[in-house]
Amino acid sequence: MARSADDTAHDGADREPSPSPVRTRGQRCELLAVTDSAEVVALAEHCTDVSGPPRIVSGPEIGAIALSVREPEQHREVLLADVLATRAEVLHRDQLGWSMRLGTEPDAAVAAAVCDAEVVAGGPLAALVEALCNRTELQLAALRAAEAGPGVDETEDHESVDDGRAGEEA
Amino acid sequence: MTDRAPWLEIEQIIGRLRHAVDQVMADGGLYDERTAARAFRHAEGDPVAAANLVRALRAALPRFGAALPVERPWGHGPADGAGPGPDRSRVEVRHDRLPVVVVHPGTGEAVTIGHVRVTEAEIATGGLSGEALLEQLRRPGGCGVGSGRAPGC
């Protein structure tokens, strides 16, 4: 049954929630981290329209995360780069919400934290948050299916450089 | 003479000058396309100056700690199962995405907040000596793992 966000905002308590896969909070945060900025901001505004503005506990703050790769056999760890990210923590419906997103997105980070808290608190728009997560999950699945898997993209063969020591290696 | 050319939009730089953006990210050591694009635009197309701007920003940023290391097996081996031969070396380049995984402060769960594009290069030496291998590594093409789509790193 098609329902608008406004309908849900006013009488969510007696409506059946839309069926959604059971997600952990971490899985939901993963999806809120990559969901469309405009959508999550709009949804968070709906949430706060009902319950009032959230209290910003920390952030939104832009910072750097060190990303490294580790080779599992010898456990050698190599720092690859710093990655820019934005994080925020809010108090919404007496629940702490947390979010971290790549890039410079203060509004979206706060909005995602509000949505996180909305679900944790069992708020009236929790079903809409889960629906947004569902759509994001489908979009990600479609993107992954469209991308080619990792493989060798380029190969170059070179003749060895003659330094007079090649025979010693045989 | 006043420059009357229109200012490049960030999306244009990211979409159409992606190698420059990748180079600025890799040389600046900070993965963020929009930041790299802004720096490249501010530097009027000078990637070295743009990378310096990015490094300066990176040095001033608050640290959010480290993401969980990505387990990345090195030594995939040759794609066709055969080595390059005793007198040859082979450079293989892969373009891939690595997850950025952080720990949720409330639950302790590992949370993937996104992915970054990387380029990975692997060299099979085919019996090259150490000095000969170093000579190969100095040639354009480079080796190792770099952010973005840039085999030189």
PDB file of C-alpha atoms in Angstrom, chain A residues 24-27 29-31 33-34 61-73 75-87 89 98 100-104 116 144 147 149-163 165-166 169, chain B residues 29-32 35 38 58 61-74 79 87-100 102 104-105 107 109-116 118 127-132 135-136 139 145-147 149 151:
ATOM      1  CA  THR A  24      22.090  -5.105  13.371  1.00  0.00           C
ATOM      2  CA  ARG A  25      22.746  -1.531  14.287  1.00  0.00           C
ATOM      3  CA  GLY A  26      26.129  -1.753  12.615  1.00  0.00           C
ATOM      4  CA  GLN A  27      24.597  -2.959   9.362  1.00  0.00           C
ATOM      5  CA  CYS A  29      24.931   2.395  10.095  1.00  0.00           C
ATOM      6  CA  GLU A  30      26.772   0.964   7.102  1.00  0.00           C
ATOM      7  CA  LEU A  31      23.820   1.699   4.861  1.00  0.00           C
ATOM      8  CA  ALA A  33      26.851   5.904   5.749  1.00  0.00           C
ATOM      9  CA  VAL A  34      26.431   5.580   1.998  1.00  0.00           C
ATOM     10  CA  GLU A  61      33.410  16.891  12.736  1.00  0.00           C
ATOM     11  CA  ILE A  62      35.584  16.387   9.658  1.00  0.00           C
ATOM     12  CA  GLY A  63      38.735  14.378  10.124  1.00  0.00           C
ATOM     13  CA  ALA A  64      41.089  11.774   8.741  1.00  0.00           C
ATOM     14  CA  ILE A  65      41.034   8.014   9.082  1.00  0.00           C
ATOM     15  CA  ALA A  66      44.249   6.106   8.453  1.00  0.00           C
ATOM     16  CA  LEU A  67      43.658   3.278   5.981  1.00  0.00           C
ATOM     17  CA  SER A  68      46.111   0.424   5.825  1.00  0.00           C
ATOM     18  CA  VAL A  69      46.364  -2.955   4.174  1.00  0.00           C
ATOM     19  CA  ARG A  70      47.769  -6.060   5.838  1.00  0.00           C
ATOM     20  CA  GLU A  71      49.244  -9.110   4.249  1.00  0.00           C
ATOM     21  CA  PRO A  72      47.832 -12.031   6.230  1.00  0.00           C
ATOM     22  CA  GLU A  73      50.790 -14.446   6.070  1.00  0.00           C
ATOM     23  CA  HIS A  75      51.145  -9.674   8.919  1.00  0.00           C
ATOM     24  CA  ARG A  76      52.976  -6.800   7.291  1.00  0.00           C
ATOM     25  CA  GLU A  77      50.825  -3.689   7.528  1.00  0.00           C
ATOM     26  CA  VAL A  78      51.256  -0.828   5.087  1.00  0.00           C
ATOM     27  CA  LEU A  79      49.686   2.588   5.501  1.00  0.00           C
ATOM     28  CA  LEU A  80      47.914   3.340   2.259  1.00  0.00           C
ATOM     29  CA  ALA A  81      46.475   6.813   2.790  1.00  0.00           C
ATOM     30  CA  ASP A  82      44.333   8.953   5.024  1.00  0.00           C
ATOM     31  CA  VAL A  83      40.665   9.015   4.130  1.00  0.00           C
ATOM     32  CA  LEU A  84      38.525  12.081   4.755  1.00  0.00           C
ATOM     33  CA  ALA A  85      35.391  11.445   6.806  1.00  0.00           C
ATOM     34  CA  THR A  86      32.692  13.271   8.767  1.00  0.00           C
ATOM     35  CA  ARG A  87      31.242  11.953  12.013  1.00  0.00           C
ATOM     36  CA  GLU A  89      26.669  11.951  17.426  1.00  0.00           C
ATOM     37  CA  TRP A  98      25.998   7.888  15.635  1.00  0.00           C
ATOM     38  CA  MET A 100      30.295   8.440  10.048  1.00  0.00           C
ATOM     39  CA  ARG A 101      30.386   9.141   6.306  1.00  0.00           C
ATOM     40  CA  LEU A 102      33.228   9.485   3.846  1.00  0.00           C
ATOM     41  CA  GLY A 103      33.942  12.968   2.613  1.00  0.00           C
ATOM     42  CA  THR A 104      32.805  16.355   3.842  1.00  0.00           C
ATOM     43  CA  ASP A 116      20.065   5.815  13.640  1.00  0.00           C
ATOM     44  CA  ARG A 144      28.250  -4.323  -7.426  1.00  0.00           C
ATOM     45  CA  GLU A 147      31.060  -3.504 -11.715  1.00  0.00           C
ATOM     46  CA  GLY A 149      35.297  -7.982 -10.362  1.00  0.00           C
ATOM     47  CA  PRO A 150      38.944  -7.322  -9.427  1.00  0.00           C
ATOM     48  CA  GLY A 151      41.302  -8.781 -11.921  1.00  0.00           C
ATOM     49  CA  VAL A 152      44.361  -7.972 -13.888  1.00  0.00           C
ATOM     50  CA  ASP A 153      43.652  -4.877 -15.916  1.00  0.00           C
ATOM     51  CA  GLU A 154      47.071  -4.328 -17.398  1.00  0.00           C
ATOM     52  CA  THR A 155      50.064  -6.585 -17.892  1.00  0.00           C
ATOM     53  CA  GLU A 156      53.470  -5.622 -19.129  1.00  0.00           C
ATOM     54  CA  ASP A 157      56.334  -7.952 -19.810  1.00  0.00           C
ATOM     55  CA  HIS A 158      59.874  -6.656 -19.715  1.00  0.00           C
ATOM     56  CA  GLU A 159      63.174  -8.110 -20.685  1.00  0.00           C
ATOM     57  CA  SER A 160      65.531  -8.441 -17.785  1.00  0.00           C
ATOM     58  CA  VAL A 161      68.170  -5.754 -17.314  1.00  0.00           C
ATOM     59  CA  ASP A 162      71.631  -7.200 -17.932  1.00  0.00           C
ATOM     60  CA  ASP A 163      73.720  -6.224 -14.956  1.00  0.00           C
ATOM     61  CA  ARG A 165      74.807 -10.861 -12.280  1.00  0.00           C
ATOM     62  CA  ALA A 166      71.890 -12.679 -13.807  1.00  0.00           C
ATOM     63  CA  GLU A 169      70.858 -16.316  -9.705  1.00  0.00           C
TER      64      GLU A 169
ATOM     65  CA  GLY B  29      48.056  11.226   0.862  1.00  0.00           C
ATOM     66  CA  LEU B  30      44.409  12.086   1.457  1.00  0.00           C
ATOM     67  CA  TYR B  31      41.575  10.249  -0.225  1.00  0.00           C
ATOM     68  CA  ASP B  32      38.731  12.601  -1.039  1.00  0.00           C
ATOM     69  CA  THR B  35      39.081  17.976  -1.807  1.00  0.00           C
ATOM     70  CA  ARG B  38      39.192  21.819  -5.228  1.00  0.00           C
ATOM     71  CA  ARG B  58      45.810  16.633   5.887  1.00  0.00           C
ATOM     72  CA  LEU B  61      42.835  17.548  10.181  1.00  0.00           C
ATOM     73  CA  PRO B  62      41.717  15.953  13.423  1.00  0.00           C
ATOM     74  CA  ARG B  63      42.606  12.275  13.565  1.00  0.00           C
ATOM     75  CA  PHE B  64      39.776   9.794  13.829  1.00  0.00           C
ATOM     76  CA  GLY B  65      42.157   6.959  14.436  1.00  0.00           C
ATOM     77  CA  ALA B  66      42.729   4.071  12.110  1.00  0.00           C
ATOM     78  CA  ALA B  67      40.353   1.986  10.094  1.00  0.00           C
ATOM     79  CA  LEU B  68      40.601  -1.748  10.571  1.00  0.00           C
ATOM     80  CA  PRO B  69      43.407  -2.986   8.322  1.00  0.00           C
ATOM     81  CA  VAL B  70      42.216  -4.526   5.102  1.00  0.00           C
ATOM     82  CA  GLU B  71      43.450  -8.067   4.700  1.00  0.00           C
ATOM     83  CA  ARG B  72      45.033  -8.056   1.302  1.00  0.00           C
ATOM     84  CA  PRO B  73      46.953 -11.172   0.210  1.00  0.00           C
ATOM     85  CA  TRP B  74      50.047 -10.144  -1.685  1.00  0.00           C
ATOM     86  CA  ALA B  79      46.879 -14.291 -13.873  1.00  0.00           C
ATOM     87  CA  ASP B  87      64.890 -13.537 -18.285  1.00  0.00           C
ATOM     88  CA  ARG B  88      61.784 -11.467 -18.055  1.00  0.00           C
ATOM     89  CA  SER B  89      59.740  -9.628 -15.481  1.00  0.00           C
ATOM     90  CA  ARG B  90      56.051  -9.022 -15.550  1.00  0.00           C
ATOM     91  CA  VAL B  91      54.140  -6.108 -14.087  1.00  0.00           C
ATOM     92  CA  GLU B  92      50.453  -6.680 -13.436  1.00  0.00           C
ATOM     93  CA  VAL B  93      48.171  -3.816 -12.500  1.00  0.00           C
ATOM     94  CA  ARG B  94      44.773  -4.203 -10.888  1.00  0.00           C
ATOM     95  CA  HIS B  95      42.122  -1.600 -10.148  1.00  0.00           C
ATOM     96  CA  ASP B  96      39.949  -2.412  -7.168  1.00  0.00           C
ATOM     97  CA  ARG B  97      38.027  -0.975  -4.222  1.00  0.00           C
ATOM     98  CA  LEU B  98      38.992  -1.352  -0.586  1.00  0.00           C
ATOM     99  CA  PRO B  99      36.512  -0.992   2.271  1.00  0.00           C
ATOM    100  CA  VAL B 100      36.992   1.592   4.998  1.00  0.00           C
ATOM    101  CA  VAL B 102      35.658   1.476  11.517  1.00  0.00           C
ATOM    102  CA  HIS B 104      31.006   1.498  16.036  1.00  0.00           C
ATOM    103  CA  PRO B 105      31.568   3.286  19.347  1.00  0.00           C
ATOM    104  CA  THR B 107      28.219  -1.615  19.816  1.00  0.00           C
ATOM    105  CA  GLU B 109      30.638  -3.713  15.562  1.00  0.00           C
ATOM    106  CA  ALA B 110      32.800  -3.343  12.493  1.00  0.00           C
ATOM    107  CA  VAL B 111      31.067  -0.838  10.214  1.00  0.00           C
ATOM    108  CA  THR B 112      32.049  -0.310   6.582  1.00  0.00           C
ATOM    109  CA  ILE B 113      31.443   3.371   5.908  1.00  0.00           C
ATOM    110  CA  GLY B 114      32.474   3.299   2.280  1.00  0.00           C
ATOM    111  CA  HIS B 115      35.051   2.189  -0.235  1.00  0.00           C
ATOM    112  CA  VAL B 116      38.089   3.782  -1.824  1.00  0.00           C
ATOM    113  CA  VAL B 118      42.968   1.714  -5.394  1.00  0.00           C
ATOM    114  CA  GLY B 127      64.833 -14.567 -11.648  1.00  0.00           C
ATOM    115  CA  LEU B 128      66.067 -11.012 -11.764  1.00  0.00           C
ATOM    116  CA  SER B 129      68.868 -10.105  -9.409  1.00  0.00           C
ATOM    117  CA  GLY B 130      68.304  -7.472  -6.756  1.00  0.00           C
ATOM    118  CA  GLU B 131      70.019  -4.684  -8.666  1.00  0.00           C
ATOM    119  CA  ALA B 132      68.254  -5.611 -11.892  1.00  0.00           C
ATOM    120  CA  GLU B 135      66.362  -0.941 -12.175  1.00  0.00           C
ATOM    121  CA  GLN B 136      63.007  -2.293 -13.292  1.00  0.00           C
ATOM    122  CA  ARG B 139      61.138   2.689 -14.709  1.00  0.00           C
ATOM    123  CA  VAL B 145      49.483  -0.048  -3.898  1.00  0.00           C
ATOM    124  CA  GLY B 146      48.224   3.458  -4.449  1.00  0.00           C
ATOM    125  CA  SER B 147      44.939   5.209  -4.019  1.00  0.00           C
ATOM    126  CA  ARG B 149      43.521   4.842 -10.519  1.00  0.00           C
ATOM    127  CA  PRO B 151      49.720   2.841 -11.403  1.00  0.00           C
TER     128      PRO B 151
END
